Amino acid sequence: MRIYDMDKECYVEVKKVENPTSKVEQLSQALYCFENGIFDIIYDKSQPALVKYINSLDQDLLRQEGFQFLYFTSGTTGLPTGVYKTKENSLKQSKALIKTLGDKKFNRVVTTVPFVHIYGIDIGAVVPRDLGIDIWTKENFLPEELAKEASVEGTLVVTTPLFIKALNRIKSDAKFSGSLFLTSTAPLAPEDAKEFKEKFDCSVSQLFASTEAGLMGHKLNDEGILTAYDGVEISTGEDDMLRVSSPFLTKKILDKGVIIDVEPPFQTEDIVELVGENQFKLVGRSSKLLKIAGKRISTVQIENILESIDKVSGIFIKIRKDERALKDEILDIYVEAKTPLEPKIVREELKKHFGTLNIAFKLHNGIEIKRSSVGKKIGFKEI
């Protein structure tokens, strides 16, 4: 396994890197620590607030014995949470994912994601390490560049739903029939996955995971049902929230500067429907579900619907509780678009998908949506 720097068009060695900034440096440092059993703290050092918070913590406390990495979330929904993972967590998880690839053979991995979070390192680095194939990466990919790389036979692409959507929009006759795409970090609308499969003759394997629980389930293309990975036991707790026991689960987290032991089963914030043995359907995040007339609707589903409107490049939705209003919950819809989105168009689209359900909303045009390094929506600003 080697690292290929696509920007410099050369292979680079796995070595220790002090204060890594580029993706290639981040990858090299992570693999060096992994191979040599050296503990490291993984987080996005380009976020000043996150850097300041981590530096304010007791550095001796952070170094817990027996762990490979301490991952910090970005803290977009509150204070950042630290999640400890062992080398065994990563190796067992890699083995479970590789088993789902079946008889497919790959010559290399091309990854668009940075190596400042668990998805980039576990899927973009440890999996190709265990497959014994090279990792190709560069600082920034254009959709057309990724299309060219994916056209090469035997390429495993580690990317995000944002790139799947971007590839669907480019004009290209390319086919990726000898490759496979892996995506994670955010839901991919079934329509987008189906379009990608039909356009490029290539499948998308969607990985459902969290930093704390690791890989939980997977599905292919526009399938609606997730299948749990080998070793993962799923159940539901209060309000149908997913509970997970697995060898990929963290044993410790750092919450508000305090070390907390984690015992299985671990309850996530995801609401699911169990549909069979080791299979489940994701309804949505508890914080992103709107309940109307007994029906639960995910705001992510509404975002995907509205993002299909011409000239709309992004939608960010927040649920607002308003006890004084006729409706207890109102959707604040923040719109990133070339032209203002009209309420009439929104009502028409919602009616197409949800019939007579009356969904209260307020539009906010003139917005730029802020995204994380992996394309996850984390906020917005007025422009």
Coordinates of C-alpha atoms in Angstrom, one line a residue:
M1 CA 0.0 0.0 0.0
R2 CA 1.4 3.4 -1.0
I3 CA 0.1 7.0 -1.1
Y4 CA -0.1 8.7 -4.5
D5 CA -0.1 12.5 -4.4
M6 CA -2.2 13.4 -7.4
D7 CA -1.3 17.1 -7.2
K8 CA 2.5 16.4 -7.3
E9 CA 2.1 13.3 -9.5
C10 CA 4.3 11.2 -7.4
Y11 CA 4.2 8.6 -4.6
V12 CA 5.0 9.7 -1.0
E13 CA 6.2 7.6 1.9
V14 CA 4.2 7.0 5.0
K15 CA 6.1 9.0 7.7
K16 CA 5.6 11.1 10.8
V17 CA 4.5 14.7 10.0
E18 CA 4.5 17.4 12.6
N19 CA 1.4 19.7 12.3
P20 CA 0.0 18.1 9.0
T21 CA -2.1 20.6 7.0
S22 CA -2.5 19.0 3.5
K23 CA -4.6 15.9 2.9
V24 CA -1.5 13.9 1.9
E25 CA 0.2 15.0 5.1
Q26 CA -2.8 14.1 7.2
L27 CA -3.0 10.7 5.6
S28 CA 0.7 10.0 6.0
Q29 CA 0.6 11.0 9.7
A30 CA -2.5 8.9 10.4
L31 CA -1.1 5.8 8.8
Y32 CA 2.3 6.2 10.5
C33 CA 0.6 6.4 13.9
F34 CA -1.6 3.4 13.0
E35 CA 1.2 1.2 11.9
N36 CA 3.4 2.1 14.9
G37 CA 0.7 2.0 17.6
I38 CA 1.2 5.8 18.3
F39 CA -1.8 7.6 19.9
D40 CA -2.9 10.7 18.1
I41 CA -5.7 13.3 18.3
I42 CA -7.7 13.7 15.1
Y43 CA -9.6 16.9 14.4
D44 CA -10.0 19.6 11.8
K45 CA -7.3 22.1 12.6
S46 CA -8.7 24.6 10.1
Q47 CA -11.5 25.4 12.6
P48 CA -10.1 28.1 15.1
A49 CA -12.9 27.5 17.6
L50 CA -12.3 23.8 17.7
V51 CA -8.5 24.2 18.0
K52 CA -9.0 26.7 20.9
Y53 CA -11.4 24.3 22.7
I54 CA -9.1 21.3 22.4
N55 CA -6.1 23.3 23.6
S56 CA -8.1 24.4 26.7
L57 CA -8.5 20.8 27.8
D58 CA -6.2 18.9 30.2
Q59 CA -3.8 17.4 27.7
D60 CA -2.7 14.6 30.1
L61 CA -6.4 13.6 30.5
L62 CA -6.8 13.3 26.8
R63 CA -4.2 10.6 26.5
Q64 CA -6.1 7.5 27.7
E65 CA -4.2 4.2 27.6
G66 CA -5.0 1.5 25.1
F67 CA -6.5 3.7 22.4
Q68 CA -5.3 4.5 18.9
F69 CA -7.1 7.7 18.1
L70 CA -9.2 10.4 19.8
Y71 CA -11.6 11.9 17.3
F72 CA -13.2 15.2 17.9
T73 CA -16.5 16.2 16.2
S74 CA -16.8 19.7 14.9
G75 CA -19.2 20.7 17.7
T76 CA -21.8 22.2 15.3
T77 CA -24.6 21.2 17.6
G78 CA -22.9 22.1 20.8
L79 CA -19.5 21.5 22.5
P80 CA -17.2 19.1 20.5
T81 CA -17.3 15.5 21.7
G82 CA -14.2 13.4 21.9
V83 CA -14.5 9.8 20.8
Y84 CA -11.8 7.2 21.6
K85 CA -11.2 4.4 19.2
T86 CA -8.8 1.4 19.4
K87 CA -6.8 -0.1 16.6
E88 CA -9.0 -3.2 17.0
N89 CA -12.1 -1.2 16.4
S90 CA -10.7 -0.1 13.0
L91 CA -9.4 -3.5 12.0
K92 CA -12.6 -5.4 12.7
Q93 CA -14.6 -2.7 11.0
S94 CA -12.4 -2.8 7.9
K95 CA -12.9 -6.6 7.8
A96 CA -16.7 -6.3 8.0
L97 CA -16.8 -3.7 5.2
I98 CA -14.4 -5.7 2.9
K99 CA -16.7 -8.7 3.3
T100 CA -19.6 -6.7 1.8
L101 CA -17.5 -6.1 -1.4
G102 CA -17.8 -9.8 -2.2
D103 CA -15.7 -10.9 -5.2
K104 CA -15.0 -7.4 -6.5
K105 CA -11.3 -6.7 -7.0
F106 CA -9.8 -3.2 -6.8
N107 CA -6.4 -1.9 -7.8
R108 CA -6.5 1.4 -5.9
V109 CA -8.7 3.7 -3.8
V110 CA -9.4 7.3 -4.9
T111 CA -10.6 9.4 -1.9
T112 CA -12.0 12.9 -2.0
V113 CA -12.4 13.3 1.7
P114 CA -9.9 14.8 4.1
F115 CA -8.3 12.7 6.9
V116 CA -9.5 14.8 9.9
H117 CA -12.3 12.5 10.9
I118 CA -13.1 8.8 11.3
Y119 CA -14.7 8.4 7.9
G120 CA -11.6 9.6 6.1
I121 CA -9.2 7.5 8.2
D122 CA -11.1 4.3 8.8
I123 CA -12.6 4.0 5.3
G124 CA -10.2 6.1 3.2
A125 CA -7.0 4.8 4.8
V126 CA -7.4 1.6 6.9
V127 CA -9.6 -0.2 4.3
P128 CA -7.2 0.2 1.4
R129 CA -4.3 -0.7 3.8
D130 CA -6.1 -4.0 4.5
L131 CA -6.8 -4.5 0.9
G132 CA -3.1 -3.9 0.1
I133 CA -3.9 -1.3 -2.6
D134 CA -2.6 2.3 -3.2
I135 CA -4.4 5.4 -2.0
W136 CA -4.8 8.2 -4.5
T137 CA -5.8 11.7 -3.3
K138 CA -5.4 15.4 -4.0
E139 CA -6.3 18.6 -2.2
N140 CA -9.4 19.5 -4.2
F141 CA -11.3 17.5 -6.8
L142 CA -13.5 18.9 -9.6
P143 CA -16.4 16.5 -10.5
E144 CA -14.9 16.1 -14.0
E145 CA -11.6 15.1 -12.5
L146 CA -13.3 12.5 -10.3
A147 CA -15.2 11.2 -13.3
K148 CA -11.9 10.6 -15.2
E149 CA -10.4 8.7 -12.2
A150 CA -13.5 6.6 -11.7
S151 CA -13.4 5.5 -15.3
V152 CA -10.3 3.6 -14.6
E153 CA -11.0 -0.1 -14.1
G154 CA -10.8 -1.4 -10.5
T155 CA -11.1 1.9 -8.7
L156 CA -12.8 2.2 -5.3
V157 CA -13.9 5.7 -4.7
V158 CA -14.4 7.0 -1.2
T159 CA -16.5 10.2 -1.3
T160 CA -19.6 12.0 -0.1
P161 CA -23.2 12.4 -1.4
L162 CA -22.3 16.0 -2.5
F163 CA -20.0 14.5 -5.2
I164 CA -22.6 12.0 -6.3
K165 CA -25.0 14.9 -6.9
A166 CA -22.3 17.0 -8.6
L167 CA -21.4 14.1 -10.9
N168 CA -25.1 13.7 -11.9
R169 CA -25.1 17.3 -13.1
I170 CA -22.0 17.2 -15.4
K171 CA -22.2 16.4 -19.1
S172 CA -20.3 13.2 -19.5
D173 CA -20.6 9.9 -21.5
A174 CA -18.1 8.2 -19.1
K175 CA -19.0 4.8 -17.6
F176 CA -17.6 3.6 -14.2
S177 CA -18.8 0.0 -14.6
G178 CA -15.5 -1.4 -13.3
S179 CA -15.5 0.8 -10.2
L180 CA -17.5 1.2 -7.0
F181 CA -18.4 4.4 -5.0
L182 CA -18.6 4.4 -1.2
T183 CA -20.5 7.4 0.4
S184 CA -21.2 8.4 3.9
T185 CA -21.7 11.3 6.3
A186 CA -25.2 12.3 5.0
P187 CA -28.2 10.7 3.4
L188 CA -28.3 10.4 -0.4
A189 CA -31.8 10.7 -1.9
P190 CA -32.9 7.5 -3.7
E191 CA -33.5 9.6 -6.9
D192 CA -29.9 10.8 -6.9
A193 CA -28.6 7.3 -6.3
K194 CA -30.8 5.8 -9.0
E195 CA -29.8 8.5 -11.5
F196 CA -26.1 7.9 -10.8
K197 CA -26.4 4.2 -11.3
E198 CA -28.2 4.7 -14.6
K199 CA -26.0 7.4 -15.9
F200 CA -22.6 5.9 -15.1
D201 CA -23.4 2.2 -14.9
C202 CA -21.8 2.2 -11.4
S203 CA -23.2 1.3 -8.0
V204 CA -23.1 3.4 -4.8
S205 CA -22.7 1.7 -1.5
Q206 CA -24.1 4.0 1.2
L207 CA -22.5 3.5 4.6
F208 CA -24.5 4.4 7.7
A209 CA -22.2 5.1 10.6
S210 CA -21.3 7.5 13.5
T211 CA -18.1 8.3 15.2
E212 CA -19.2 6.6 18.4
A213 CA -20.8 3.5 17.0
G214 CA -18.7 3.1 13.8
L215 CA -20.2 1.3 10.8
M216 CA -23.8 0.2 11.5
G217 CA -25.5 -0.6 8.2
H218 CA -25.2 -0.4 4.4
K219 CA -27.4 -0.3 1.4
L220 CA -26.8 -0.2 -2.4
N221 CA -28.0 2.4 -4.8
D222 CA -31.7 3.4 -4.2
E223 CA -32.5 0.6 -1.8
G224 CA -34.6 1.7 1.2
I225 CA -33.5 -0.9 3.7
L226 CA -30.1 -1.0 5.5
T227 CA -28.4 -4.3 6.4
A228 CA -26.4 -4.4 9.6
Y229 CA -22.7 -5.2 9.2
D230 CA -21.4 -8.5 10.5
G231 CA -21.0 -8.3 14.3
V232 CA -23.5 -5.5 14.6
E233 CA -26.5 -6.1 16.8
I234 CA -29.4 -3.7 16.4
S235 CA -32.5 -3.0 18.5
T236 CA -34.7 -0.1 19.3
G237 CA -35.2 1.8 22.6
E238 CA -37.4 4.7 23.6
D239 CA -39.2 6.4 20.8
D240 CA -37.8 3.8 18.3
M241 CA -34.3 5.2 18.6
L242 CA -31.6 2.8 17.3
R243 CA -29.5 0.9 19.8
V244 CA -26.3 -0.7 18.7
S245 CA -23.9 -3.3 20.1
S246 CA -20.8 -4.1 18.0
P247 CA -17.0 -4.5 18.1
F248 CA -16.7 -1.1 16.4
L249 CA -18.3 0.7 19.3
T250 CA -16.2 3.2 21.4
K251 CA -15.5 2.4 25.0
K252 CA -14.9 6.0 26.1
I253 CA -16.0 9.5 25.1
L254 CA -14.9 12.9 26.4
D255 CA -17.9 15.1 27.1
K256 CA -17.4 18.6 28.4
G257 CA -14.0 17.7 29.6
V258 CA -15.1 14.6 31.5
I259 CA -14.3 11.0 30.5
I260 CA -17.4 8.8 30.3
D261 CA -17.3 5.0 29.9
V262 CA -19.6 3.6 27.2
E263 CA -21.4 0.3 27.7
P264 CA -23.3 -1.5 24.9
P265 CA -26.0 -1.2 23.7
F266 CA -25.3 2.4 22.6
Q267 CA -28.3 4.5 21.8
T268 CA -28.0 6.8 18.9
E269 CA -30.2 9.8 18.0
D270 CA -31.5 8.0 14.9
I271 CA -35.1 6.9 14.7
V272 CA -35.5 3.6 12.7
E273 CA -38.0 0.9 11.8
L274 CA -36.8 -2.7 12.3
V275 CA -38.0 -4.6 9.1
G276 CA -36.3 -7.9 9.4
E277 CA -33.4 -9.8 11.0
N278 CA -30.4 -7.4 11.0
Q279 CA -32.3 -5.0 8.7
F280 CA -33.7 -1.6 9.4
K281 CA -35.1 1.5 7.7
L282 CA -33.8 5.0 8.7
V283 CA -36.6 7.4 9.5
G284 CA -34.4 10.3 10.5
R285 CA -32.5 12.0 13.3
S286 CA -34.7 12.8 16.4
S287 CA -33.6 16.5 16.0
K288 CA -34.6 16.6 12.3
L289 CA -38.1 15.0 12.4
L290 CA -41.3 16.9 12.0
K291 CA -44.4 15.2 13.3
I292 CA -47.7 16.1 11.5
A293 CA -51.0 14.3 12.0
G294 CA -49.1 11.3 13.4
K295 CA -46.7 11.1 10.5
R296 CA -43.0 11.7 10.9
I297 CA -41.3 13.5 8.2
S298 CA -37.5 14.1 8.0
T299 CA -36.3 17.6 7.2
V300 CA -33.5 16.0 5.2
Q301 CA -36.2 14.5 2.9
I302 CA -37.7 18.0 2.4
E303 CA -34.3 19.4 1.8
N304 CA -33.7 16.9 -1.0
I305 CA -37.1 17.6 -2.5
L306 CA -36.5 21.4 -2.6
E307 CA -32.9 21.0 -3.9
S308 CA -34.3 19.4 -7.0
I309 CA -35.9 22.7 -8.0
D310 CA -34.2 24.5 -10.9
K311 CA -31.6 27.1 -9.8
V312 CA -31.7 25.9 -6.2
S313 CA -28.2 24.9 -5.1
G314 CA -28.8 24.2 -1.4
I315 CA -31.5 24.0 1.3
F316 CA -31.0 24.1 5.1
I317 CA -33.9 23.5 7.3
K318 CA -34.4 24.2 11.1
I319 CA -37.4 23.2 13.1
R320 CA -38.8 26.0 15.2
K321 CA -41.1 25.4 18.2
D322 CA -43.7 28.1 18.5
E323 CA -46.4 27.4 21.1
R324 CA -48.2 30.7 20.2
A325 CA -48.7 29.6 16.6
L326 CA -51.5 27.4 15.3
K327 CA -48.8 24.9 14.4
D328 CA -46.5 23.8 17.2
E329 CA -43.6 23.3 14.7
I330 CA -42.6 25.6 11.9
L331 CA -39.9 25.0 9.3
D332 CA -37.4 27.8 8.8
I333 CA -36.2 27.1 5.2
Y334 CA -32.9 28.8 4.3
V335 CA -32.4 28.9 0.6
E336 CA -29.2 29.1 -1.4
A337 CA -30.3 29.8 -5.0
K338 CA -29.6 32.0 -8.1
T339 CA -33.0 33.5 -7.8
P340 CA -35.4 33.8 -4.8
L341 CA -37.6 30.8 -4.1
E342 CA -41.3 31.6 -4.0
P343 CA -43.6 30.2 -1.3
K344 CA -46.0 29.0 -4.0
I345 CA -43.4 26.8 -5.6
V346 CA -42.5 25.3 -2.2
R347 CA -46.2 24.5 -1.5
E348 CA -46.6 22.8 -4.9
E349 CA -43.5 20.6 -4.3
L350 CA -44.6 19.7 -0.8
K351 CA -48.1 18.8 -2.0
K352 CA -46.7 16.5 -4.7
H353 CA -44.9 14.5 -2.1
F354 CA -47.0 14.8 1.0
G355 CA -50.5 15.4 -0.3
T356 CA -52.8 17.3 1.9
L357 CA -50.5 17.5 4.9
N358 CA -50.3 21.1 6.0
I359 CA -46.6 21.9 6.6
A360 CA -46.0 25.3 8.1
F361 CA -42.8 27.1 6.9
K362 CA -41.1 30.4 6.5
L363 CA -38.7 31.0 3.6
H364 CA -35.3 32.8 4.0
N365 CA -33.7 33.7 0.7
G366 CA -30.3 35.2 0.1
I367 CA -28.5 32.6 2.1
E368 CA -25.1 30.9 1.7
I369 CA -25.0 27.5 3.2
K370 CA -21.8 26.6 5.2
R371 CA -20.5 23.1 4.7
S372 CA -17.9 21.0 6.5
S373 CA -14.8 19.5 4.8
V374 CA -16.9 16.5 3.8
G375 CA -19.9 18.5 2.4
K376 CA -22.1 18.2 5.5
K377 CA -24.4 21.2 6.0
I378 CA -23.4 22.9 9.3
G379 CA -25.0 26.3 9.1
F380 CA -25.6 29.3 7.0
K381 CA -25.0 33.0 6.6
E382 CA -26.8 35.8 4.9
I383 CA -25.3 37.3 1.7

